Short mmCIF file of N, CA and C in Angstrom, two decimals:
data_model
loop_
_atom_site.label_atom_id
_atom_site.label_comp_id
_atom_site.label_asym_id
_atom_site.label_seq_id
_atom_site.Cartn_x
_atom_site.Cartn_y
_atom_site.Cartn_z
N UNK H 22 17.56 -10.17 -36.54
CA UNK H 22 16.66 -10.24 -36.25
C UNK H 22 16.12 -11.46 -34.87
N UNK H 23 15.18 -11.17 -34.14
CA UNK H 23 15.12 -12.11 -33.05
C UNK H 23 13.56 -12.21 -33.12
N UNK H 24 13.01 -13.11 -33.06
CA UNK H 24 11.87 -13.26 -32.79
C UNK H 24 10.94 -14.28 -32.26
N UNK H 25 10.14 -13.64 -31.16
CA UNK H 25 9.44 -14.80 -29.89
C UNK H 25 8.11 -14.95 -30.72
N UNK H 26 7.55 -16.21 -30.81
CA UNK H 26 6.49 -16.92 -31.45
C UNK H 26 5.59 -17.70 -30.23
N UNK H 27 4.45 -17.48 -30.23
CA UNK H 27 3.46 -17.77 -29.13
C UNK H 27 2.27 -18.91 -30.07
N UNK H 28 2.14 -19.73 -29.12
CA UNK H 28 0.99 -20.40 -29.42
C UNK H 28 0.81 -21.41 -28.11
N UNK H 29 -0.52 -21.89 -28.61
CA UNK H 29 -1.51 -22.96 -27.46
C UNK H 29 -2.70 -21.97 -26.84
N UNK H 30 -2.84 -20.87 -27.12
CA UNK H 30 -4.43 -19.97 -26.29
C UNK H 30 -5.48 -20.72 -26.94
N UNK H 31 -6.96 -20.42 -26.10
CA UNK H 31 -7.86 -20.87 -26.54
C UNK H 31 -9.20 -20.60 -25.92
N UNK H 32 -10.49 -21.35 -26.06
CA UNK H 32 -11.42 -21.17 -24.77
C UNK H 32 -11.27 -22.11 -24.56
N UNK H 33 -11.63 -22.40 -22.92
CA UNK H 33 -11.38 -23.85 -22.51
C UNK H 33 -12.33 -23.64 -20.95
N UNK H 34 -13.07 -24.21 -20.99
CA UNK H 34 -14.21 -24.19 -18.97
C UNK H 34 -12.95 -23.69 -18.03
N UNK H 35 -14.29 -23.35 -17.20
CA UNK H 35 -13.07 -23.29 -16.12
C UNK H 35 -12.55 -24.75 -15.40
N UNK H 36 -11.66 -24.50 -15.16
CA UNK H 36 -11.56 -26.12 -14.51
C UNK H 36 -10.06 -26.78 -15.30
N UNK H 37 -10.53 -26.07 -16.31
CA UNK H 37 -9.75 -27.29 -17.84
C UNK H 37 -8.15 -26.38 -17.58
N UNK H 38 -8.08 -27.54 -19.04
CA UNK H 38 -6.39 -26.98 -18.48
C UNK H 38 -5.81 -26.34 -20.22
N UNK H 39 -4.33 -25.58 -20.24
CA UNK H 39 -3.86 -25.52 -21.45
C UNK H 39 -2.38 -25.25 -21.43
N UNK H 40 -1.62 -25.67 -22.42
CA UNK H 40 -0.69 -25.43 -22.28
C UNK H 40 0.63 -24.14 -23.46
N UNK H 41 0.79 -23.41 -23.25
CA UNK H 41 1.56 -22.25 -23.82
C UNK H 41 2.99 -22.53 -24.22
N UNK H 42 3.30 -22.22 -25.25
CA UNK H 42 4.82 -22.55 -25.91
C UNK H 42 4.74 -21.03 -27.10
N UNK H 43 6.30 -20.78 -26.53
CA UNK H 43 7.28 -19.66 -27.07
C UNK H 43 8.61 -19.46 -27.63
N UNK H 44 8.51 -19.67 -28.85
CA UNK H 44 9.74 -20.18 -29.52
C UNK H 44 10.55 -18.95 -30.00
N UNK H 45 11.72 -18.94 -29.72
CA UNK H 45 12.61 -17.91 -30.13
C UNK H 45 13.76 -18.30 -31.40
N UNK H 46 13.33 -17.30 -31.74
CA UNK H 46 14.30 -17.70 -33.15
C UNK H 46 15.18 -16.20 -33.61
N UNK H 47 16.18 -16.66 -34.53
CA UNK H 47 16.78 -15.76 -35.10
C UNK H 47 17.92 -15.56 -34.46
N UNK H 48 18.69 -14.52 -35.08
CA UNK H 48 20.27 -14.03 -34.81
C UNK H 48 20.78 -13.84 -32.89
N UNK H 49 19.90 -15.47 -32.69
CA UNK H 49 20.24 -15.25 -30.73
C UNK H 49 21.79 -16.01 -30.56
N UNK H 50 22.44 -15.59 -29.39
CA UNK H 50 23.69 -15.44 -29.06
C UNK H 50 23.44 -16.66 -27.48
N UNK H 51 22.72 -16.21 -27.07
CA UNK H 51 22.06 -16.78 -25.82
C UNK H 51 20.61 -16.14 -24.99
N UNK H 52 20.19 -16.22 -24.27
CA UNK H 52 19.27 -16.54 -23.36
C UNK H 52 19.01 -16.87 -21.86
N UNK H 53 18.86 -15.85 -21.56
CA UNK H 53 18.81 -15.85 -19.94
C UNK H 53 17.63 -15.96 -19.54
N UNK H 54 16.99 -14.61 -18.82
CA UNK H 54 15.53 -15.11 -18.22
C UNK H 54 14.55 -15.24 -19.49
N UNK H 55 13.28 -16.16 -18.87
CA UNK H 55 12.21 -15.73 -19.92
C UNK H 55 10.94 -16.10 -19.09
N UNK H 56 9.32 -15.53 -19.31
CA UNK H 56 9.01 -15.37 -18.15
C UNK H 56 7.88 -15.03 -19.54
N UNK H 57 6.91 -15.37 -18.71
CA UNK H 57 4.77 -15.08 -19.20
C UNK H 57 4.64 -13.77 -18.27
N UNK H 58 3.72 -13.25 -19.36
CA UNK H 58 3.07 -11.65 -18.77
C UNK H 58 1.37 -12.05 -18.93
N UNK H 59 0.71 -11.59 -18.43
CA UNK H 59 -1.03 -11.19 -18.57
C UNK H 59 -1.33 -9.95 -18.55
N UNK H 60 -2.52 -10.15 -19.40
CA UNK H 60 -3.04 -8.17 -19.76
C UNK H 60 -4.64 -8.68 -20.34
N UNK H 61 -5.27 -8.87 -18.62
CA UNK H 61 -7.12 -8.87 -19.15
C UNK H 61 -7.34 -7.30 -19.08
N UNK H 62 -8.14 -7.43 -20.06
CA UNK H 62 -8.81 -5.60 -20.81
C UNK H 62 -9.31 -4.84 -19.70
N UNK H 63 -8.52 -3.57 -19.49
CA UNK H 63 -8.81 -2.11 -18.92
C UNK H 63 -7.87 -3.01 -17.72
N UNK H 64 -6.77 -3.64 -17.54
CA UNK H 64 -5.99 -3.81 -16.90
C UNK H 64 -5.00 -3.39 -17.11
N UNK H 65 -3.33 -3.06 -16.29
CA UNK H 65 -2.20 -3.57 -16.60
C UNK H 65 -2.01 -4.91 -16.25
N UNK H 66 -1.03 -5.00 -17.58
CA UNK H 66 0.05 -5.84 -17.80
C UNK H 66 0.73 -6.45 -16.43
N UNK H 67 0.74 -7.67 -16.29
CA UNK H 67 1.26 -8.47 -14.58
C UNK H 67 2.47 -9.71 -15.20
N UNK H 68 2.86 -9.79 -14.34
CA UNK H 68 3.75 -10.96 -14.46
C UNK H 68 3.05 -12.22 -13.68
N UNK H 69 3.36 -12.70 -14.75
CA UNK H 69 3.06 -14.32 -14.69
C UNK H 69 3.48 -15.55 -13.56
N UNK H 70 4.82 -15.61 -14.49
CA UNK H 70 5.79 -16.48 -13.92
C UNK H 70 7.22 -16.42 -14.78
N UNK H 71 8.56 -16.20 -14.16
CA UNK H 71 9.49 -16.39 -14.41
C UNK H 71 10.50 -17.42 -14.42
N UNK H 72 11.50 -17.91 -15.84
CA UNK H 72 12.17 -18.59 -15.01
C UNK H 72 14.11 -18.29 -15.81
N UNK H 73 14.85 -18.71 -14.99
CA UNK H 73 16.47 -18.46 -14.92
C UNK H 73 16.84 -19.46 -16.02
N UNK H 74 18.18 -19.43 -16.58
CA UNK H 74 18.60 -20.33 -17.43
C UNK H 74 18.72 -21.83 -16.73
N UNK H 75 19.08 -21.27 -15.39
CA UNK H 75 19.25 -22.32 -15.12
C UNK H 75 17.84 -23.38 -14.62
N UNK H 76 16.90 -22.57 -14.30
CA UNK H 76 15.62 -23.42 -13.98
C UNK H 76 14.96 -23.15 -12.82
N UNK H 77 15.75 -21.79 -12.40
CA UNK H 77 15.09 -21.31 -11.17
C UNK H 77 13.98 -20.56 -11.54
N UNK H 78 12.46 -20.59 -10.95
CA UNK H 78 11.52 -20.23 -11.65
C UNK H 78 10.30 -19.38 -10.53
N UNK H 79 9.89 -18.41 -10.49
CA UNK H 79 9.06 -17.33 -9.50
C UNK H 79 7.65 -17.57 -10.20
N UNK H 80 6.67 -17.37 -8.77
CA UNK H 80 5.33 -17.25 -9.83
C UNK H 80 4.46 -16.07 -9.18
N UNK H 81 3.69 -15.35 -10.13
CA UNK H 81 2.39 -15.15 -9.23
C UNK H 81 1.78 -15.55 -8.21
N UNK H 82 1.50 -15.04 -6.95
CA UNK H 82 0.74 -15.10 -6.16
C UNK H 82 -0.74 -16.62 -6.86
N UNK H 83 -1.32 -15.51 -7.50
CA UNK H 83 -2.22 -15.65 -8.16
C UNK H 83 -2.15 -16.86 -8.74
N UNK H 84 -0.96 -17.43 -8.97
CA UNK H 84 -1.24 -18.73 -9.77
C UNK H 84 -0.54 -19.92 -9.39
N UNK H 85 -0.17 -19.55 -8.10
CA UNK H 85 0.82 -20.60 -7.55
C UNK H 85 -0.03 -21.53 -7.20
N UNK H 86 0.67 -22.86 -7.58
CA UNK H 86 -0.10 -24.21 -7.36
C UNK H 86 -0.58 -24.67 -8.87
N UNK H 87 -0.82 -23.67 -9.55
CA UNK H 87 -1.78 -24.06 -10.66
C UNK H 87 -1.54 -23.80 -12.10
N UNK H 88 -0.05 -22.97 -12.09
CA UNK H 88 0.74 -22.91 -13.64
C UNK H 88 1.97 -23.54 -12.82
N UNK H 89 2.60 -24.27 -13.86
CA UNK H 89 4.17 -24.38 -14.15
C UNK H 89 4.57 -24.11 -15.26
N UNK H 90 6.22 -22.63 -15.32
CA UNK H 90 6.50 -23.09 -16.28
C UNK H 90 8.08 -23.30 -16.33
N UNK H 91 8.43 -23.76 -17.76
CA UNK H 91 9.35 -24.90 -17.88
C UNK H 91 9.84 -24.48 -19.02
N UNK H 92 11.44 -24.81 -19.68
CA UNK H 92 11.76 -24.41 -20.59
C UNK H 92 12.70 -25.13 -21.39
N UNK H 93 12.90 -25.21 -22.75
CA UNK H 93 13.81 -26.47 -23.20
C UNK H 93 14.79 -25.55 -24.28
N UNK H 94 16.22 -25.57 -23.12
CA UNK H 94 17.35 -24.80 -23.67
C UNK H 94 17.89 -24.96 -25.20
N UNK H 95 17.50 -26.13 -25.57
CA UNK H 95 17.85 -26.80 -26.50
C UNK H 95 17.20 -26.29 -28.19
N UNK H 96 16.09 -25.73 -27.31
CA UNK H 96 14.71 -25.25 -28.48
C UNK H 96 15.28 -24.03 -28.51
N UNK H 97 15.59 -23.31 -27.22
CA UNK H 97 14.89 -21.59 -27.03
C UNK H 97 13.62 -21.36 -26.76
N UNK H 98 12.70 -22.83 -26.26
CA UNK H 98 11.01 -22.48 -26.10
C UNK H 98 10.62 -22.37 -24.61
N UNK H 99 9.84 -21.34 -24.00
CA UNK H 99 9.43 -21.44 -22.60
C UNK H 99 7.85 -22.32 -22.69
N UNK H 100 7.69 -22.95 -21.89
CA UNK H 100 6.09 -23.35 -21.90
C UNK H 100 5.87 -22.30 -20.48
N UNK H 101 4.05 -22.52 -20.89
CA UNK H 101 3.37 -22.30 -19.25
C UNK H 101 2.60 -23.83 -19.03
N UNK H 102 2.33 -24.59 -18.67
CA UNK H 102 1.20 -25.03 -18.18
C UNK H 102 -0.03 -24.56 -17.13
N UNK H 103 -0.81 -24.60 -17.87
CA UNK H 103 -1.65 -23.81 -16.91
C UNK H 103 -2.71 -24.91 -16.19
N UNK H 104 -3.47 -25.02 -15.08
CA UNK H 104 -4.28 -26.10 -14.19
C UNK H 104 -5.30 -25.32 -13.73
N UNK H 105 -6.45 -25.60 -13.84
CA UNK H 105 -7.76 -25.76 -12.88
C UNK H 105 -7.68 -24.01 -13.24
N UNK H 106 -8.14 -23.81 -14.78
CA UNK H 106 -8.08 -22.50 -14.91
C UNK H 106 -9.58 -21.75 -13.86
N UNK H 107 -9.32 -20.64 -14.29
CA UNK H 107 -10.27 -19.93 -13.28
C UNK H 107 -10.86 -18.78 -14.65
N UNK H 108 -11.91 -18.40 -14.42
CA UNK H 108 -12.44 -17.23 -15.13
C UNK H 108 -11.39 -15.95 -15.23
N UNK H 109 -11.07 -15.89 -14.21
CA UNK H 109 -10.06 -14.39 -13.87
C UNK H 109 -9.01 -14.62 -14.69
N UNK H 110 -8.70 -15.66 -14.88
CA UNK H 110 -6.97 -16.27 -15.50
C UNK H 110 -7.50 -15.52 -17.08
N UNK H 111 -8.89 -15.25 -17.48
CA UNK H 111 -8.63 -14.46 -19.06
C UNK H 111 -7.77 -13.67 -19.50
N UNK H 112 -6.82 -13.61 -20.40
CA UNK H 112 -5.98 -12.45 -20.33
C UNK H 112 -5.51 -12.35 -22.40
N UNK H 113 -4.73 -11.70 -22.57
CA UNK H 113 -4.03 -11.66 -23.32
C UNK H 113 -2.72 -12.29 -22.87
N UNK H 114 -1.87 -13.79 -23.03
CA UNK H 114 -0.75 -13.81 -22.39
C UNK H 114 0.36 -13.56 -23.22
N UNK H 115 1.67 -12.79 -22.99
CA UNK H 115 3.00 -12.29 -23.72
C UNK H 115 4.01 -13.25 -22.44
N UNK H 116 4.96 -13.35 -24.00
CA UNK H 116 6.01 -14.63 -23.53
C UNK H 116 7.11 -13.21 -23.78
N UNK H 117 7.99 -13.41 -22.91
CA UNK H 117 9.19 -12.13 -22.66
C UNK H 117 10.64 -12.85 -22.28
N UNK H 118 12.02 -12.72 -23.39
CA UNK H 118 12.58 -13.07 -23.39
C UNK H 118 13.47 -12.20 -23.17
N UNK H 119 14.87 -12.01 -22.56
CA UNK H 119 15.62 -11.53 -22.08
C UNK H 119 16.56 -12.24 -23.23
N UNK H 120 17.63 -11.78 -24.29
CA UNK H 120 18.85 -12.01 -25.51
C UNK H 120 19.30 -11.14 -25.79
N UNK H 121 20.77 -11.71 -25.60
CA UNK H 121 21.98 -11.45 -26.24
C UNK H 121 21.79 -11.85 -27.62
N UNK H 122 21.79 -10.98 -28.17
CA UNK H 122 22.11 -10.95 -29.86
C UNK H 122 23.03 -11.62 -30.39
N UNK H 123 23.92 -11.93 -31.77
CA UNK H 123 24.65 -12.16 -31.95
C UNK H 123 25.23 -10.57 -32.34
N UNK H 124 24.81 -9.72 -32.23
CA UNK H 124 25.90 -8.73 -32.36
C UNK H 124 26.04 -8.16 -30.61
N UNK H 125 26.06 -8.87 -30.01
CA UNK H 125 26.21 -8.58 -28.31
C UNK H 125 25.19 -8.01 -27.72
N UNK H 126 24.10 -7.43 -28.86
CA UNK H 126 23.01 -6.64 -27.57
C UNK H 126 22.44 -7.05 -26.59
N UNK H 127 21.89 -7.18 -25.61
CA UNK H 127 21.37 -7.69 -25.08
C UNK H 127 19.96 -6.94 -24.58
N UNK H 128 18.61 -7.76 -24.62
CA UNK H 128 17.37 -6.72 -24.50
C UNK H 128 16.59 -7.38 -24.10
N UNK H 129 15.44 -7.36 -23.75
CA UNK H 129 14.20 -7.95 -23.72
C UNK H 129 13.43 -8.21 -24.82
N UNK H 130 13.21 -8.78 -25.67
CA UNK H 130 12.04 -9.73 -26.67
C UNK H 130 10.55 -9.82 -26.36
N UNK H 131 10.03 -9.35 -26.64
CA UNK H 131 7.78 -9.89 -26.79
C UNK H 131 7.61 -10.58 -27.59
N UNK H 132 6.55 -11.68 -27.46
CA UNK H 132 6.02 -12.40 -28.38
C UNK H 132 4.36 -11.29 -28.24
N UNK H 133 3.88 -11.94 -29.30
CA UNK H 133 2.79 -10.83 -30.08
C UNK H 133 1.79 -11.17 -28.81
N UNK H 134 1.33 -12.08 -28.36
CA UNK H 134 0.56 -12.48 -27.45
C UNK H 134 -0.05 -13.15 -27.86
N UNK H 135 -0.96 -14.12 -26.77
CA UNK H 135 -1.75 -15.45 -27.41
C UNK H 135 -3.22 -15.07 -26.43
N UNK H 136 -4.49 -15.74 -26.90
CA UNK H 136 -5.57 -15.09 -25.90
C UNK H 136 -5.64 -16.36 -25.45
N UNK H 137 -6.64 -16.19 -24.32
CA UNK H 137 -6.65 -17.56 -23.24
C UNK H 137 -7.78 -16.69 -22.36
N UNK H 138 -9.21 -17.55 -22.71
CA UNK H 138 -10.61 -17.16 -22.06
C UNK H 138 -11.17 -18.40 -21.17
N UNK H 139 -11.09 -18.04 -20.13
CA UNK H 139 -12.18 -19.15 -19.42
C UNK H 139 -13.30 -18.88 -19.49
N UNK H 140 -14.38 -19.54 -19.71
CA UNK H 140 -15.60 -19.02 -19.56
C UNK H 140 -16.64 -20.82 -19.98
N UNK H 141 -17.72 -20.94 -19.08
CA UNK H 141 -18.55 -22.12 -19.39
C UNK H 141 -19.20 -21.60 -20.80
#
């Protein structure tokens, strides 16, 4: 089995910062792309940022220049540094990883989600 566990969410004032982490564990052979998505109440889940195993990144226009995605391949962990947070960033944030497990099965795994609330 493979598990993704997120941490780092919480309540922050507008203009503040948070750092999310997502660690993958279990029967992992390799991990390719990793990413962060978010879902606000009443809205569809949307892509925030992705990063390949080689470090190539992609960001939603709404977070460019404010959020930074990074990863530690040795720790099977992806991070999301969020700066200059706005109330519209409020959402449940989910990580996703494309993982080949030790049986050779390649599929996407999701974390359980972590709440980020930006409010004064």
